[in-house]
Amino acid sequence: GRDCDEDESDNMFDDLMLREWAEQHLLFDGPPLFLQEKKPDWITGHNIEEVTIQAGDILRGSSAKPSPFLLTDQEYHKSLILVMQVEPNYAIGVLLNHPTTKTEEVELSSDDTFFHEAIDVHLPVRYGGDFDFIGDEPTLFVLHTSSTLREADVGEPVGYNDEIWSCSMKDVANSIAAGIATMEDFMVIRGCILWEKDIEGGIQGGVGNGNFEFVDQDKTKEILSLLASQKVLSSKTLNSNLKIATTAWSLAEDDYSDEEDEELGSSFPFDITGHVGDEFERYVFKSNVKISALSDHALKTWVATYFLKGSELHP
């Protein structure tokens, strides 16, 4: 039987993670569980060498159950990633769905503003990945999906994806000063993911083995607009930011329907207990906690630990 009560399970995160690690990696009556788990049918037999990654591609973290990011790299669980650059030996991408506690200041001089007064605008900064510097310069990316800014040639499209453009902080200042944009039109991202161009270990292999899935380009603007509603991270915005990110991740699914939003509402704020999940989904060993609930809580713990130092995990 399952010997932990639902009322107690929220305080047993470490124990539940240890149980799941043991179940996946230790031998019981047969092969370790991670050798038995099956990924979605569409992943089976996928030829990695036929996977083509291009700048402008949007990827999302795997929908496989259990999540491949339960025990490691939790930042990729239900993530959305934009591929920024693809070169012969490497590729660069940025996570789109992780607001941080930081902001980036944009200074508008008195000569640039309508009222001829100096104005400081603070743009929320998102976490794009662990690779923080290229040479001596911090990796700072600015994105927009504004048709007005595209018509004004502010920036340039990211690869083939004409729905999302990359620009500079100077472009941001000039656009806001000219009155053709507001701070809400821009997404500022610090850091990136650097993948070696390795068929098995790089992003090509990540897509081929099902850890990441392609997102239809037609959903770019809707997904980015939804993510733009996230706020600067704090104890008060942690849960709402996670809910918005998960809704955007679900929206990226090919057969997404509005009914999924209603189900999402019953599983937040990422509590381990009361999680809907899949009717046939397995539970953590000897518990009432479903694997998908533990994966979601692991993501919340990662965000709180990495950006809020863990002190505000339970506001």
C-alpha positions as CSV (number, residue, x, y, z in Angstrom):
1,G,0.0,0.0,0.0
2,R,0.9,3.6,-0.2
3,D,2.0,4.6,3.3
4,C,2.2,8.4,3.3
5,D,-0.8,10.5,3.8
6,E,-1.6,13.4,1.4
7,D,-1.5,15.9,4.3
8,E,2.1,14.9,5.0
9,S,3.4,14.6,1.5
10,D,4.1,18.3,0.9
11,N,6.7,18.2,3.7
12,M,8.3,15.1,2.2
13,F,9.8,16.5,-1.0
14,D,13.3,15.3,-0.3
15,D,12.2,11.9,0.8
16,L,10.0,11.5,-2.3
17,M,12.8,12.5,-4.6
18,L,15.1,10.0,-2.9
19,R,12.4,7.3,-3.4
20,E,12.1,8.1,-7.0
21,W,15.8,8.1,-7.5
22,A,16.0,4.7,-5.9
23,E,13.2,3.3,-8.0
24,Q,14.8,4.5,-11.2
25,H,18.3,3.5,-10.5
26,L,18.4,0.5,-8.1
27,L,17.6,-3.0,-9.0
28,F,14.5,-4.5,-7.6
29,D,12.8,-7.6,-9.1
30,G,13.9,-6.6,-12.6
31,P,15.8,-4.0,-14.6
32,P,16.0,-0.5,-13.2
33,L,12.9,1.6,-13.9
34,F,14.6,4.1,-16.1
35,L,15.4,1.2,-18.5
36,Q,11.8,0.2,-18.5
37,E,10.0,3.5,-18.9
38,K,8.6,4.2,-22.4
39,K,8.4,7.5,-24.1
40,P,5.5,8.6,-26.3
41,D,4.9,6.5,-29.4
42,W,6.0,9.3,-31.8
43,I,9.5,9.3,-30.2
44,T,10.1,5.5,-30.6
45,G,12.4,4.8,-33.5
46,H,13.1,8.5,-34.1
47,N,16.2,8.9,-36.3
48,I,18.5,11.4,-34.6
49,E,20.6,12.0,-37.7
50,E,17.4,13.2,-39.5
51,V,16.7,15.9,-36.9
52,T,17.5,19.4,-38.2
53,I,17.8,22.3,-35.8
54,Q,17.6,25.9,-37.2
55,A,17.9,29.3,-35.7
56,G,14.3,30.4,-35.0
57,D,13.1,27.0,-33.9
58,I,11.1,27.0,-30.6
59,L,11.4,23.9,-28.6
60,R,9.6,22.7,-25.5
61,G,10.6,20.4,-22.7
62,S,9.4,16.8,-23.2
63,S,5.8,15.8,-22.6
64,A,6.9,12.2,-21.7
65,K,5.9,10.7,-18.4
66,P,7.8,10.6,-16.2
67,S,9.6,13.8,-17.1
68,P,13.2,13.3,-18.1
69,F,14.0,16.3,-16.0
70,L,12.6,15.1,-12.7
71,L,15.9,14.2,-11.1
72,T,18.3,16.5,-13.0
73,D,18.2,19.7,-15.0
74,Q,14.8,20.7,-13.6
75,E,14.9,24.1,-15.3
76,Y,14.0,22.3,-18.6
77,H,10.9,20.7,-17.2
78,K,7.9,22.2,-19.1
79,S,10.4,24.7,-20.6
80,L,10.2,26.8,-23.8
81,I,13.5,27.4,-25.6
82,L,14.3,29.6,-28.6
83,V,17.2,28.5,-30.8
84,M,19.2,31.7,-31.5
85,Q,22.1,30.6,-33.5
86,V,23.3,27.4,-35.2
87,E,26.9,27.0,-36.3
88,P,29.0,24.0,-37.6
89,N,30.4,23.2,-34.1
90,Y,27.8,24.6,-31.7
91,A,24.3,26.0,-31.2
92,I,23.0,28.7,-28.9
93,G,19.5,28.8,-27.3
94,V,17.7,30.7,-24.6
95,L,15.1,29.7,-22.1
96,L,12.0,31.9,-22.4
97,N,9.9,31.0,-19.4
98,H,12.0,31.9,-16.3
99,P,11.7,35.5,-15.0
100,T,14.2,36.4,-12.4
101,T,14.3,38.9,-9.5
102,K,16.5,41.3,-11.6
103,T,15.7,44.1,-13.9
104,E,17.8,45.9,-16.6
105,E,17.9,49.7,-16.6
106,V,17.3,51.6,-19.8
107,E,18.2,55.3,-19.6
108,L,16.3,57.7,-21.9
109,S,18.0,61.0,-22.1
110,S,16.1,64.3,-21.8
111,D,16.7,64.9,-25.5
112,D,15.0,61.6,-26.5
113,T,11.8,61.9,-24.5
114,F,8.6,63.7,-25.3
115,F,8.6,65.8,-22.1
116,H,12.4,66.4,-22.3
117,E,13.0,64.8,-19.0
118,A,15.4,62.0,-18.3
119,I,13.6,58.7,-17.6
120,D,14.9,55.4,-16.3
121,V,12.9,52.3,-17.5
122,H,13.5,49.0,-15.8
123,L,12.8,45.9,-17.9
124,P,12.4,42.5,-16.2
125,V,15.3,40.1,-16.9
126,R,14.8,36.4,-17.6
127,Y,17.2,33.5,-17.1
128,G,18.3,32.2,-20.5
129,G,20.8,29.6,-19.4
130,D,24.0,29.0,-17.4
131,F,26.4,30.3,-20.1
132,D,26.6,33.9,-19.0
133,F,29.5,35.5,-21.0
134,I,30.7,35.5,-24.6
135,G,34.3,36.9,-24.3
136,D,34.2,39.7,-21.8
137,E,30.6,40.7,-22.6
138,P,27.5,39.3,-20.7
139,T,25.1,37.4,-22.9
140,L,22.1,39.7,-23.1
141,F,19.4,39.1,-25.6
142,V,16.4,41.3,-26.3
143,L,13.4,39.9,-28.2
144,H,10.1,41.3,-29.5
145,T,7.1,40.2,-31.6
146,S,5.7,43.6,-32.4
147,S,4.5,44.2,-35.9
148,T,5.0,47.9,-35.5
149,L,8.6,47.4,-34.6
150,R,9.1,45.0,-37.4
151,E,7.7,47.6,-39.9
152,A,10.2,50.1,-38.4
153,D,13.1,47.6,-38.9
154,V,13.9,47.5,-35.2
155,G,16.3,44.5,-35.0
156,E,16.2,41.5,-37.2
157,P,14.4,38.2,-37.3
158,V,15.8,35.2,-35.4
159,G,16.7,32.8,-38.1
160,Y,13.8,31.9,-40.4
161,N,11.2,32.8,-37.8
162,D,9.9,36.2,-38.8
163,E,7.5,36.3,-35.9
164,I,10.2,36.9,-33.4
165,W,13.0,39.5,-33.7
166,S,16.2,40.2,-31.8
167,C,17.4,43.7,-31.1
168,S,19.7,45.7,-28.9
169,M,19.2,47.7,-25.7
170,K,19.9,50.8,-27.7
171,D,17.0,49.8,-30.0
172,V,14.8,49.5,-26.9
173,A,15.7,53.0,-25.7
174,N,15.2,54.5,-29.1
175,S,11.8,52.8,-29.7
176,I,10.4,53.8,-26.4
177,A,11.6,57.3,-26.8
178,A,10.1,57.5,-30.3
179,G,6.7,56.3,-28.9
180,I,6.5,53.2,-31.1
181,A,7.0,50.8,-28.2
182,T,6.5,50.3,-24.5
183,M,8.6,48.3,-22.1
184,E,6.0,45.5,-22.3
185,D,7.0,44.9,-26.0
186,F,10.4,43.6,-25.1
187,M,11.7,40.4,-23.5
188,V,15.2,40.8,-21.9
189,I,17.1,37.5,-21.4
190,R,20.4,37.1,-19.6
191,G,22.5,34.0,-20.2
192,C,22.1,31.2,-22.8
193,I,22.4,27.5,-23.4
194,L,25.5,26.5,-25.3
195,W,25.2,23.1,-27.0
196,E,28.1,21.4,-28.7
197,K,27.2,20.2,-32.1
198,D,27.2,16.6,-31.0
199,I,24.6,14.4,-32.6
200,E,23.9,12.4,-29.4
201,G,24.8,14.9,-26.6
202,G,23.8,18.2,-28.2
203,I,20.4,19.7,-28.9
204,Q,20.0,17.5,-32.0
205,G,20.2,14.5,-29.8
206,G,17.9,16.1,-27.2
207,V,15.2,16.4,-29.8
208,G,15.9,13.0,-31.3
209,N,15.7,11.2,-28.0
210,G,12.5,13.0,-27.0
211,N,13.8,15.3,-24.3
212,F,12.7,18.3,-26.4
213,E,9.9,18.7,-28.9
214,F,9.4,21.1,-31.8
215,V,6.8,23.9,-31.4
216,D,4.8,25.1,-34.4
217,Q,6.1,28.4,-35.6
218,D,2.5,29.7,-36.0
219,K,2.2,29.6,-32.2
220,T,5.2,31.9,-31.6
221,K,3.3,35.2,-31.1
222,E,0.7,33.7,-28.8
223,I,3.2,31.9,-26.7
224,L,5.5,34.9,-26.4
225,S,2.5,37.2,-25.6
226,L,1.4,34.9,-22.8
227,L,4.9,34.7,-21.3
228,A,5.2,38.5,-21.4
229,S,2.4,38.6,-18.7
230,Q,4.9,37.0,-16.2
231,K,6.1,39.5,-13.6
232,V,9.5,40.1,-11.9
233,L,10.0,37.1,-9.7
234,S,9.2,37.3,-6.0
235,S,7.4,35.2,-3.4
236,K,4.2,36.8,-4.5
237,T,4.6,36.1,-8.2
238,L,6.3,32.6,-8.0
239,N,3.1,30.6,-8.4
240,S,1.5,32.8,-11.0
241,N,4.6,32.9,-13.1
242,L,4.9,29.1,-13.0
243,K,1.2,28.8,-14.0
244,I,1.7,31.1,-16.9
245,A,4.8,29.2,-18.0
246,T,3.0,25.9,-17.8
247,T,0.0,27.2,-19.8
248,A,2.3,28.5,-22.5
249,W,4.1,25.1,-22.5
250,S,0.7,23.4,-22.9
251,L,-0.3,25.8,-25.6
252,A,2.7,24.7,-27.6
253,E,1.1,21.2,-27.9
254,D,-0.3,20.4,-31.3
255,D,-3.7,19.3,-30.0
256,Y,-4.0,21.9,-27.2
257,S,-7.5,22.9,-26.1
258,D,-8.9,25.5,-23.7
259,E,-10.2,22.7,-21.5
260,E,-6.6,22.0,-20.4
261,D,-6.5,25.5,-18.7
262,E,-9.3,24.3,-16.4
263,E,-7.3,21.2,-15.4
264,L,-4.2,23.4,-14.8
265,G,-6.1,25.5,-12.4
266,S,-6.7,22.6,-10.0
267,S,-3.0,21.7,-9.7
268,F,-1.6,25.0,-8.7
269,P,0.2,26.5,-6.9
270,F,2.3,23.4,-7.8
271,D,1.3,21.5,-4.6
272,I,2.3,17.9,-4.5
273,T,-1.1,16.9,-3.2
274,G,-4.3,17.4,-5.1
275,H,-2.5,17.1,-8.5
276,V,-4.7,15.9,-11.3
277,G,-2.2,14.2,-13.6
278,D,-3.0,11.2,-15.8
279,E,-5.5,8.6,-14.6
280,F,-3.1,5.8,-15.4
281,E,0.1,7.6,-14.2
282,R,2.2,5.7,-11.7
283,Y,2.9,7.0,-8.2
284,V,6.1,7.6,-6.3
285,F,7.0,4.3,-4.6
286,K,4.7,3.8,-1.5
287,S,3.1,7.2,-1.6
288,N,-0.1,9.0,-2.8
289,V,2.0,11.3,-4.9
290,K,1.9,11.1,-8.7
291,I,5.2,11.4,-10.7
292,S,3.9,14.5,-12.6
293,A,3.1,16.3,-9.3
294,L,6.6,15.6,-8.0
295,S,8.1,16.8,-11.3
296,D,6.2,20.1,-11.1
297,H,7.2,20.6,-7.5
298,A,10.8,19.8,-8.3
299,L,10.6,22.7,-10.9
300,K,9.1,25.0,-8.3
301,T,11.9,24.1,-5.8
302,W,14.5,24.7,-8.5
303,V,13.2,28.2,-9.2
304,A,12.9,29.1,-5.6
305,T,16.3,27.7,-4.7
306,Y,18.1,29.2,-7.7
307,F,16.5,32.6,-7.8
308,L,14.9,33.1,-4.3
309,K,17.5,31.1,-2.4
310,G,14.8,28.7,-1.3
311,S,13.7,31.0,1.6
312,E,10.4,31.8,-0.2
313,L,9.4,28.4,-1.4
314,H,6.4,28.4,0.8
315,P,5.1,32.0,0.9
